[in-house]
Short mmCIF file of C-alpha atoms and ligand atoms in Angstrom, two decimals:
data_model
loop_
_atom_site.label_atom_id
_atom_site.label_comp_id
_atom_site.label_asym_id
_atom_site.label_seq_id
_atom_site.Cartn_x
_atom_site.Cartn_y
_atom_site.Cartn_z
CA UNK A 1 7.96 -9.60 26.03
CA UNK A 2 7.97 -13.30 24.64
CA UNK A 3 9.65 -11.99 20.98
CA UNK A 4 12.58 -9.75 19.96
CA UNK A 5 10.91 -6.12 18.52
CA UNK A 6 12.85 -3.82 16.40
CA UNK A 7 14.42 -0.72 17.61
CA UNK A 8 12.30 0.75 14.49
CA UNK A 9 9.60 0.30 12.14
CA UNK A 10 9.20 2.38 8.56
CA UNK A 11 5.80 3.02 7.74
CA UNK A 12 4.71 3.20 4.37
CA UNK A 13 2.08 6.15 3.99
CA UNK A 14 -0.58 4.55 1.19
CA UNK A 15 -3.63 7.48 2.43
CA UNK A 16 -2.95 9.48 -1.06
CA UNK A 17 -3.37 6.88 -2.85
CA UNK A 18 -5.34 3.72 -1.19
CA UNK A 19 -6.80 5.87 1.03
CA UNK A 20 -8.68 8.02 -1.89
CA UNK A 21 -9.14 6.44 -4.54
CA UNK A 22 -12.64 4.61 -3.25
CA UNK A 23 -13.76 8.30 -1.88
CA UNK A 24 -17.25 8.46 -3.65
CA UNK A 25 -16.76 12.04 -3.64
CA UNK A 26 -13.38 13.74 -6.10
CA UNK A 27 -11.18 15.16 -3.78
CA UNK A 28 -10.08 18.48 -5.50
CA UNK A 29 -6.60 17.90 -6.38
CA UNK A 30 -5.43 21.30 -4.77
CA UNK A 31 -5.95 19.14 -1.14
CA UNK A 32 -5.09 16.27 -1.93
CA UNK A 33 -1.50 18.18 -2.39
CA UNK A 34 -1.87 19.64 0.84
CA UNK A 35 -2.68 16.34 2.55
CA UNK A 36 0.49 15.09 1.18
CA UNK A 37 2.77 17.78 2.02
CA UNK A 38 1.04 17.83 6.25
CA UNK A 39 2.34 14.12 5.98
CA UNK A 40 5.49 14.36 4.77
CA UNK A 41 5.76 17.37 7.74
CA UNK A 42 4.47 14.56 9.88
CA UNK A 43 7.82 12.45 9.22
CA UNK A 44 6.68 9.72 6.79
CA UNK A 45 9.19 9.01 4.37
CA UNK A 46 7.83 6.38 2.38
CA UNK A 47 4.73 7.23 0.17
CA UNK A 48 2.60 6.34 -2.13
CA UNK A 49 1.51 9.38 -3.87
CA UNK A 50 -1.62 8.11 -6.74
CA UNK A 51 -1.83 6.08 -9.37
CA UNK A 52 -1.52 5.74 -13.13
CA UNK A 53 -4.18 3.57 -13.61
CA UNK A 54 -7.33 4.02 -16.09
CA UNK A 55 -9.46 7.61 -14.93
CA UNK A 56 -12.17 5.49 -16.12
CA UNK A 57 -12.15 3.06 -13.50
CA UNK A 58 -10.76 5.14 -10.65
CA UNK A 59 -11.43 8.68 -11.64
CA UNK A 60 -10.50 9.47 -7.82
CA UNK A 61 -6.74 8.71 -9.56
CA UNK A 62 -7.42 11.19 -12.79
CA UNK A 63 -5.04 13.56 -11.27
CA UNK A 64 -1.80 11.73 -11.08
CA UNK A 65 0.19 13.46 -13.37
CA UNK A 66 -0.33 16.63 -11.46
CA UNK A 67 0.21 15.01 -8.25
CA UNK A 68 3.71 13.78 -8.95
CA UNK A 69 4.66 16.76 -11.17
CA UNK A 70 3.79 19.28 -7.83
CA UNK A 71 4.70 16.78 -5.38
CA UNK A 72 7.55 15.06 -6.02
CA UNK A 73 10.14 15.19 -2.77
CA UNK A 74 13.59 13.40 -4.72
CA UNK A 75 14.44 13.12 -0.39
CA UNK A 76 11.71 10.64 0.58
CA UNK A 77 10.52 7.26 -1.78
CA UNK A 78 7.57 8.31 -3.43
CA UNK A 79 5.92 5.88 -5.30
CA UNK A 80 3.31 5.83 -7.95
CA UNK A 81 1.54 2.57 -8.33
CA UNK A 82 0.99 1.11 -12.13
CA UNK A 83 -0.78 -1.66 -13.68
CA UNK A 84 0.30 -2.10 -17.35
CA UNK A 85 2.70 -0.86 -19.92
CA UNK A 86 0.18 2.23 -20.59
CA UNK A 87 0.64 3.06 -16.59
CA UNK A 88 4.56 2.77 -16.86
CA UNK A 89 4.70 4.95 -20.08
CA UNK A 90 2.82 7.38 -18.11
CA UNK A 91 5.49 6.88 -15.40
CA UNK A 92 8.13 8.01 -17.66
CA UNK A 93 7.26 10.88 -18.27
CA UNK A 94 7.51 12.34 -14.85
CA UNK A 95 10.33 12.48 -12.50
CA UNK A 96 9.19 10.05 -10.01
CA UNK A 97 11.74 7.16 -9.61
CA UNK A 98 10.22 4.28 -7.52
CA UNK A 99 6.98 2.07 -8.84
CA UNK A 100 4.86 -0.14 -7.61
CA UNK A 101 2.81 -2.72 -9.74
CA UNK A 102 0.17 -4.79 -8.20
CA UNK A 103 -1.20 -7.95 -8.73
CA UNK A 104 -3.59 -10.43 -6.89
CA UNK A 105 -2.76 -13.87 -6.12
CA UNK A 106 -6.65 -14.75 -6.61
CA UNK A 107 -7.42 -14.84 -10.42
CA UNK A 108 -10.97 -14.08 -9.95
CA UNK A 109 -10.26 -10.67 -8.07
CA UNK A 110 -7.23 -9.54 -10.84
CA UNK A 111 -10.26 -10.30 -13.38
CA UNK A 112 -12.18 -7.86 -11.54
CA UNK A 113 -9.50 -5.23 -10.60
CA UNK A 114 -7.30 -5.43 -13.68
CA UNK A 115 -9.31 -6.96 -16.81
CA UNK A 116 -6.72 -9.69 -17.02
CA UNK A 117 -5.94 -13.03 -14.95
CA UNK A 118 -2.78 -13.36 -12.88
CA UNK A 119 -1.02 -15.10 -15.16
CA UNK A 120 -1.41 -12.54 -18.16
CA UNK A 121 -0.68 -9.90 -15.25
CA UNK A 122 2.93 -11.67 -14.73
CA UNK A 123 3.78 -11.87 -17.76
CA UNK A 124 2.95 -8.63 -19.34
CA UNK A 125 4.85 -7.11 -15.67
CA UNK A 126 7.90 -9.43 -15.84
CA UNK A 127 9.69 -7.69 -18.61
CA UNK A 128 8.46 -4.30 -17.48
CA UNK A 129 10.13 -4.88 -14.12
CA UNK A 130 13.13 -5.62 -15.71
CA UNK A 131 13.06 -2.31 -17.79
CA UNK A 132 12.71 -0.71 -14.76
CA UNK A 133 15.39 -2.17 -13.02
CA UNK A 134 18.14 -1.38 -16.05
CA UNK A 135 16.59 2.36 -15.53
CA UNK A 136 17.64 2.24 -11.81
CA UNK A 137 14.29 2.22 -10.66
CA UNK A 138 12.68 1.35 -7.22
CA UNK A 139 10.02 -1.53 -7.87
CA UNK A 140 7.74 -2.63 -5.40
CA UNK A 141 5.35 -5.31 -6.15
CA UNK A 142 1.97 -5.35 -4.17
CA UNK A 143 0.46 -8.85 -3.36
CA UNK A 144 -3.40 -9.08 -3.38
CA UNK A 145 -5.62 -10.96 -2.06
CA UNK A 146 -2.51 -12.88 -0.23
CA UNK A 147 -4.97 -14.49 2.70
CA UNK A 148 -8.74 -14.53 1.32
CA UNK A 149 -10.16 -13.13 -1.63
CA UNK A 150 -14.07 -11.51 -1.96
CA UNK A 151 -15.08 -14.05 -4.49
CA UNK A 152 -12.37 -17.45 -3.86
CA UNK A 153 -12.51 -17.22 -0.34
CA UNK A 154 -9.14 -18.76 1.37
CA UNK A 155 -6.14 -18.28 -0.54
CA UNK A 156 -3.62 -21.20 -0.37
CA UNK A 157 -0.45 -19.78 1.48
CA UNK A 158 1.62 -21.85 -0.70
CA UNK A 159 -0.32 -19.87 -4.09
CA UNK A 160 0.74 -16.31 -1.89
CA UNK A 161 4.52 -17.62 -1.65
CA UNK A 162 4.73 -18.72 -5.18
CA UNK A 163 3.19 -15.21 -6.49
CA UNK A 164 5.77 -13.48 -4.47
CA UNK A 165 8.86 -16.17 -5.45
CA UNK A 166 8.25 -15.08 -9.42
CA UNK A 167 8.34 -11.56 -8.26
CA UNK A 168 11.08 -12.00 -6.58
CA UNK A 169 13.16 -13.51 -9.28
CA UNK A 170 11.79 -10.93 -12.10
CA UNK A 171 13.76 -8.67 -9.57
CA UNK A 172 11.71 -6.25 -7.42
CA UNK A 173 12.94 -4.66 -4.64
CA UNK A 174 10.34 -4.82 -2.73
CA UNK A 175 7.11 -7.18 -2.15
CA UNK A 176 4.08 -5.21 -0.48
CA UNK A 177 1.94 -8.38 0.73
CA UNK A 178 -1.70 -7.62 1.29
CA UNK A 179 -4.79 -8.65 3.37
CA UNK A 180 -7.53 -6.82 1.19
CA UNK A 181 -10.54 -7.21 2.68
CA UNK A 182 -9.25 -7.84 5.90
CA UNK A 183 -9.94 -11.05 6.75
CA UNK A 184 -6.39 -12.81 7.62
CA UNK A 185 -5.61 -13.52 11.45
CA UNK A 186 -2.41 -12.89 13.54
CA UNK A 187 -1.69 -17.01 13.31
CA UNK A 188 -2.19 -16.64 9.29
CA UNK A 189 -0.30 -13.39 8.99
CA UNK A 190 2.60 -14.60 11.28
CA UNK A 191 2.59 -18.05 9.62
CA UNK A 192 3.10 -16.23 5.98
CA UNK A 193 5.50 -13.62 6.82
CA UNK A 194 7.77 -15.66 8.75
CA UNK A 195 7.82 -18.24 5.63
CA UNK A 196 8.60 -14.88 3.14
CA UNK A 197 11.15 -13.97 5.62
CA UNK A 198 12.74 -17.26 5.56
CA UNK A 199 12.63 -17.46 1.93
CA UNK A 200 13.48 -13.89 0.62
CA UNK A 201 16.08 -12.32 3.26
CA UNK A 202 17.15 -9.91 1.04
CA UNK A 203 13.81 -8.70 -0.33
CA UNK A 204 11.88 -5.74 1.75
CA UNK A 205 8.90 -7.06 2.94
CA UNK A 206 6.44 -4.90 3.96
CA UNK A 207 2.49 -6.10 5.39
CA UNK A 208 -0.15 -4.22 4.11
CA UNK A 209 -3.25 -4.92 6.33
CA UNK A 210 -7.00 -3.36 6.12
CA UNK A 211 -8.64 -3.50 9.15
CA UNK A 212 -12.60 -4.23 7.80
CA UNK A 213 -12.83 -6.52 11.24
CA UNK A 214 -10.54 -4.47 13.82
CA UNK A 215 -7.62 -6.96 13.46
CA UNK A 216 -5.46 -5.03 11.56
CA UNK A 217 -2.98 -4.10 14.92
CA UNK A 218 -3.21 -7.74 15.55
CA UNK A 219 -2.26 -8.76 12.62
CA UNK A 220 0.86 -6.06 12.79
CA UNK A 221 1.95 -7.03 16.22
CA UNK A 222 1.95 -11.38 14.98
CA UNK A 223 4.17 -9.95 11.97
CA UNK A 224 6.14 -8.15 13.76
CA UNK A 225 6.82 -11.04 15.85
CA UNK A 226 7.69 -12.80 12.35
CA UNK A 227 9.99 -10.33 11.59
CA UNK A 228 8.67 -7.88 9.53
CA UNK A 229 9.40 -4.14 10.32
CA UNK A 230 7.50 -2.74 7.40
CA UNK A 231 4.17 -1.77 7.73
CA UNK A 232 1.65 -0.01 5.13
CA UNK A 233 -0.48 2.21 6.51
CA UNK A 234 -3.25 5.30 6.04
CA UNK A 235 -3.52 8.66 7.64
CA UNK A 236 -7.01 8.28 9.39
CA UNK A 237 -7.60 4.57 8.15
CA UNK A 238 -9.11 6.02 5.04
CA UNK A 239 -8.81 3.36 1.92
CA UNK A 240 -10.07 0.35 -0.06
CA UNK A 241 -10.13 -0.82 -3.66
CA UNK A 242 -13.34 -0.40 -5.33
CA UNK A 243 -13.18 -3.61 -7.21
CA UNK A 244 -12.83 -5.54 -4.06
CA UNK A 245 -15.71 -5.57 -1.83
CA UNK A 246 -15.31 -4.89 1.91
CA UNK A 247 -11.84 -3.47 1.52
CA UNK A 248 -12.65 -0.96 4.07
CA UNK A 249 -10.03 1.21 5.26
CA UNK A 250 -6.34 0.48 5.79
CA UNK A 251 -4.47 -0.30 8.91
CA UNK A 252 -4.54 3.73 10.62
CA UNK A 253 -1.20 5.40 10.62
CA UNK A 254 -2.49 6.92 13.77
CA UNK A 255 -2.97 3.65 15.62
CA UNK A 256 0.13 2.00 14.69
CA UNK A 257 2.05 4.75 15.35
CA UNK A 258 0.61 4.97 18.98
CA UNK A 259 0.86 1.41 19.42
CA UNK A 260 4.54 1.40 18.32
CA UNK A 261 5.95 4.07 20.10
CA UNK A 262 4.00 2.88 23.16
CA UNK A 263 5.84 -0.17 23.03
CA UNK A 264 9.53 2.22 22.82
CA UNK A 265 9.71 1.36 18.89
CA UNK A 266 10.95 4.24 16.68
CA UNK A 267 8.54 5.03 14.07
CA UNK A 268 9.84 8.17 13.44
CA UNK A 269 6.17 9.92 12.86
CA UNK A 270 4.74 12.46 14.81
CA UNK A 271 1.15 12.29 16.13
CA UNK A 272 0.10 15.36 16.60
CA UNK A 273 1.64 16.24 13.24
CA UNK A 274 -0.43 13.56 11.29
CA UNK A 275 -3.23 15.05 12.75
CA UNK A 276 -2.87 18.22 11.43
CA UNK A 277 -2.99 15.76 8.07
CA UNK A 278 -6.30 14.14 9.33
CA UNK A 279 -7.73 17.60 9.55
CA UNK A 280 -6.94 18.63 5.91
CA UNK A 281 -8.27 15.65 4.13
CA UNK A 282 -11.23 15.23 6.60
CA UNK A 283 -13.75 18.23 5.33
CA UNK A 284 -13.27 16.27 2.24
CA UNK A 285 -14.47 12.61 3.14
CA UNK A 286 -17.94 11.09 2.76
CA UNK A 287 -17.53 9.08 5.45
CA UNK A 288 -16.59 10.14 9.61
CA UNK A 289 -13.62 9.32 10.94
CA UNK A 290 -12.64 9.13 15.00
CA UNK A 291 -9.54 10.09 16.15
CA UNK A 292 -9.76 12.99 18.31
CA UNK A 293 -8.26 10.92 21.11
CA UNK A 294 -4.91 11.29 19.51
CA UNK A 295 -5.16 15.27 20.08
CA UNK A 296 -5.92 14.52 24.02
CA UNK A 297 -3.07 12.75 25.37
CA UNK A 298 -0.74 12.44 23.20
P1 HMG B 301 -8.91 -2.11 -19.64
O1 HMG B 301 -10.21 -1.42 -19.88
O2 HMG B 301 -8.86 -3.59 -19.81
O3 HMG B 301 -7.77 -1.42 -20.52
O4 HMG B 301 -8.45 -1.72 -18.18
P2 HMG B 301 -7.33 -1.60 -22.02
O5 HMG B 301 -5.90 -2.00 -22.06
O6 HMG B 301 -8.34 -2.44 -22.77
O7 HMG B 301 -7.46 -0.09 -22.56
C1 HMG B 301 -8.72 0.58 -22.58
C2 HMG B 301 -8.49 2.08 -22.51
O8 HMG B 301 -7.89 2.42 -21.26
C3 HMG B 301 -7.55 2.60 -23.58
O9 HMG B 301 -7.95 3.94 -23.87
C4 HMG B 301 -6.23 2.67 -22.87
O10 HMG B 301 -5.33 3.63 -23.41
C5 HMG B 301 -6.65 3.10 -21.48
P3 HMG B 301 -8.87 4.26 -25.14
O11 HMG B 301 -8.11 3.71 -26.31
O12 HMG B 301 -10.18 3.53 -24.95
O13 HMG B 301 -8.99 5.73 -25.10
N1 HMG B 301 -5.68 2.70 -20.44
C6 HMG B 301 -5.14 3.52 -19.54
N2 HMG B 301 -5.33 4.84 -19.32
C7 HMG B 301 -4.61 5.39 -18.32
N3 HMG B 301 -3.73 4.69 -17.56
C8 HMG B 301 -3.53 3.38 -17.76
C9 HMG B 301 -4.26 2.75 -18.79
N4 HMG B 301 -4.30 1.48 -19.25
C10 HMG B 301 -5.17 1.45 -20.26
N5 HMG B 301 -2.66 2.70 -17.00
C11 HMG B 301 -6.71 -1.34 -16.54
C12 HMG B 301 -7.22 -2.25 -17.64
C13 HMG B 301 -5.56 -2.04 -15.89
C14 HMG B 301 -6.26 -0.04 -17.18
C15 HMG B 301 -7.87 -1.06 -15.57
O14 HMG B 301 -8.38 -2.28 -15.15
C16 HMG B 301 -7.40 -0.30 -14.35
O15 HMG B 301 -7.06 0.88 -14.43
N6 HMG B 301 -7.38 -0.95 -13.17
C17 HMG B 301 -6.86 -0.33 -11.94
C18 HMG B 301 -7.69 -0.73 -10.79
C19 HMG B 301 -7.18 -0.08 -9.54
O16 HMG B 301 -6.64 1.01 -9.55
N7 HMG B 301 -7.36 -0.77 -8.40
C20 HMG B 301 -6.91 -0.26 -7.13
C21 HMG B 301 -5.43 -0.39 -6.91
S1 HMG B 301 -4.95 -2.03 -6.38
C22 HMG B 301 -5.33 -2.02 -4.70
O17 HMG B 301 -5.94 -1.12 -4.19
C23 HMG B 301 -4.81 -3.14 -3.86
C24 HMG B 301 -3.61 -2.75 -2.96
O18 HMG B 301 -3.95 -1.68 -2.10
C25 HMG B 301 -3.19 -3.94 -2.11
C26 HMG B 301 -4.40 -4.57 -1.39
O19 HMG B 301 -4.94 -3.96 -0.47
O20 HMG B 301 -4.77 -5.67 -1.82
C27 HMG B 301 -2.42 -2.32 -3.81
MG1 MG B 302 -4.96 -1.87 -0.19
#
């Protein structure tokens, strides 16, 4: 190998919650508990469980609240993903201790996902991230639309760095930098990371990649190469964001997993476990999914 690899990667399950909530179809609740439980068995640690966000615009999410109240593992970061003060008040009233708010670096697509521009966004999450931080709270921030965006096209990598320096300073623990639609390439994604690595060592960075045109591993293996040792990822590659048009599915837990073990890097997951996870949320999908090669040789 031309690069150093870590000895281990953490992956960051995001299937419960990116992964359903652009399923056409509700997925009863009672399952989607089930799914979650089969991948915690699995060995993920990190995950996001749902989201507090309006029912009206993801009713796939309506169920949060019972999610986290049945769910809740106080061993493994579970996070809940919020958008505005209403989202974090919902927050508090569970038990779940580690947040993530999101934002897009594109101000047409955080019209479309969250009713307000960027700016607004910031601001109204600045002070909120600092309440959460006096409460002791994990905070990630997710990063939109960090490479191209469904209606600006390119994204200027200085704009992406900028969005993730004010996070950085309202004092998150955690930046979640995204490829939406799945459109960056391993020179972009290495040429970003390895700038956020430079600039924010003691930040975790995580890369959150869809994989609408198959480069999703590629763009894992140039940021691992970067640096990064994070990855976001989804139990059967379900996932997308309905306000952000070809967001197919995320980067597959499955494949990553393979791919990083394969090259003697610790992931700590086990395949044929996550399958058994693929298998419960799979009657329940309006789309197919491939992956019975997994159960053959792994
Ligand atoms: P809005 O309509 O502008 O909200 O939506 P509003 O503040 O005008 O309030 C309207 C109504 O919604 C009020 O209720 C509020 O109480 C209620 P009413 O008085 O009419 O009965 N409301 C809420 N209810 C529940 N939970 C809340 C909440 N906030 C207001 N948090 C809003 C603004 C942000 C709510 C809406 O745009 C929204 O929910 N957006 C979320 C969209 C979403 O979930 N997108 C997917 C997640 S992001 C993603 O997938 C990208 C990521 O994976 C990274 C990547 O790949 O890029 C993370
Ligand atoms: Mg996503």
């Amino acid at each position: 190998m031309m690069f150093t690899l870590p000895k281990k990667v953490t992956i960051i399950e995001v299937g419960p919650r990116d992964g359903l909530q652009n399923e056409k179809l509700f997925v009863p609740t009672e399952i989607k508990k089930q799914f979650i439980a089969s991948l915690r068995n699995a060995g993920l640690q990190e995950m996001e469980l749902t989201s507090f966000v309006s029912p009206k615009w993801v009713p796939q999410m309506g169920d949060a609240a019972e999610i986290v109240a049945d769910c809740l593992d106080q061993n493994s970061r579970d996070i809940v993903l919020a958008p505005n003060r209403k989202g974090i008040d919902r927050v508090y009233s569970t038990d779940c201790r580690a947040v993530a708010v999101f934002v897009g670096v594109s101000n047409s697509f955080n019209l479309k996902n969250i009713n307000k521009t960027t700016q607004d966004s910031l601001e109204e999450l600045k002070p909120i991230i600092h309440e959460l931080k006096e409460k002791n709270y994990f905070v990630r921030a997710c990063i939109s639309t960090a490479f191209y965006c469904p209606y600006e096209g390119k994204i200027n990598e200085s704009d992406t760095v900028k969005l993730c320096r004010e996070f950085v300073e309202a004092g998150v623990d955690e930046l979640s930098v995204a490829d939406t639609i799945g459109m960056a390439a391993p020179n972009e994604s290495y040429s970003l990371f390895s700038k956020l690595k430079a600039e924010f060592p003691e930040t975790l960075l995580t890369a959150h990649f869809h994989d609408t045109r198959k480069l999703a591993l590629a763009n894992i293996l140039a940021s691992l190469q970067a640096g990064i040792d994070r990855f976001d990822t989804s139990a059967g590659g379900l996932g997308g964001c309905p306000f952000a048009p070809g967001a197919s599915g995320n980067a597959a837990t499955e494949d990553v997993v393979y791919m990083l073990e394969r090259m003697g890097i610790n992931t700590s997951v086990d395949l044929n476990k996550l399958m058994d996870a693929v298998e419960i949320i799979r009657p329940h999908l309006s789309r197919q999914i491939e992956t019975g090669y997994y159960r053959l040789h792994s």
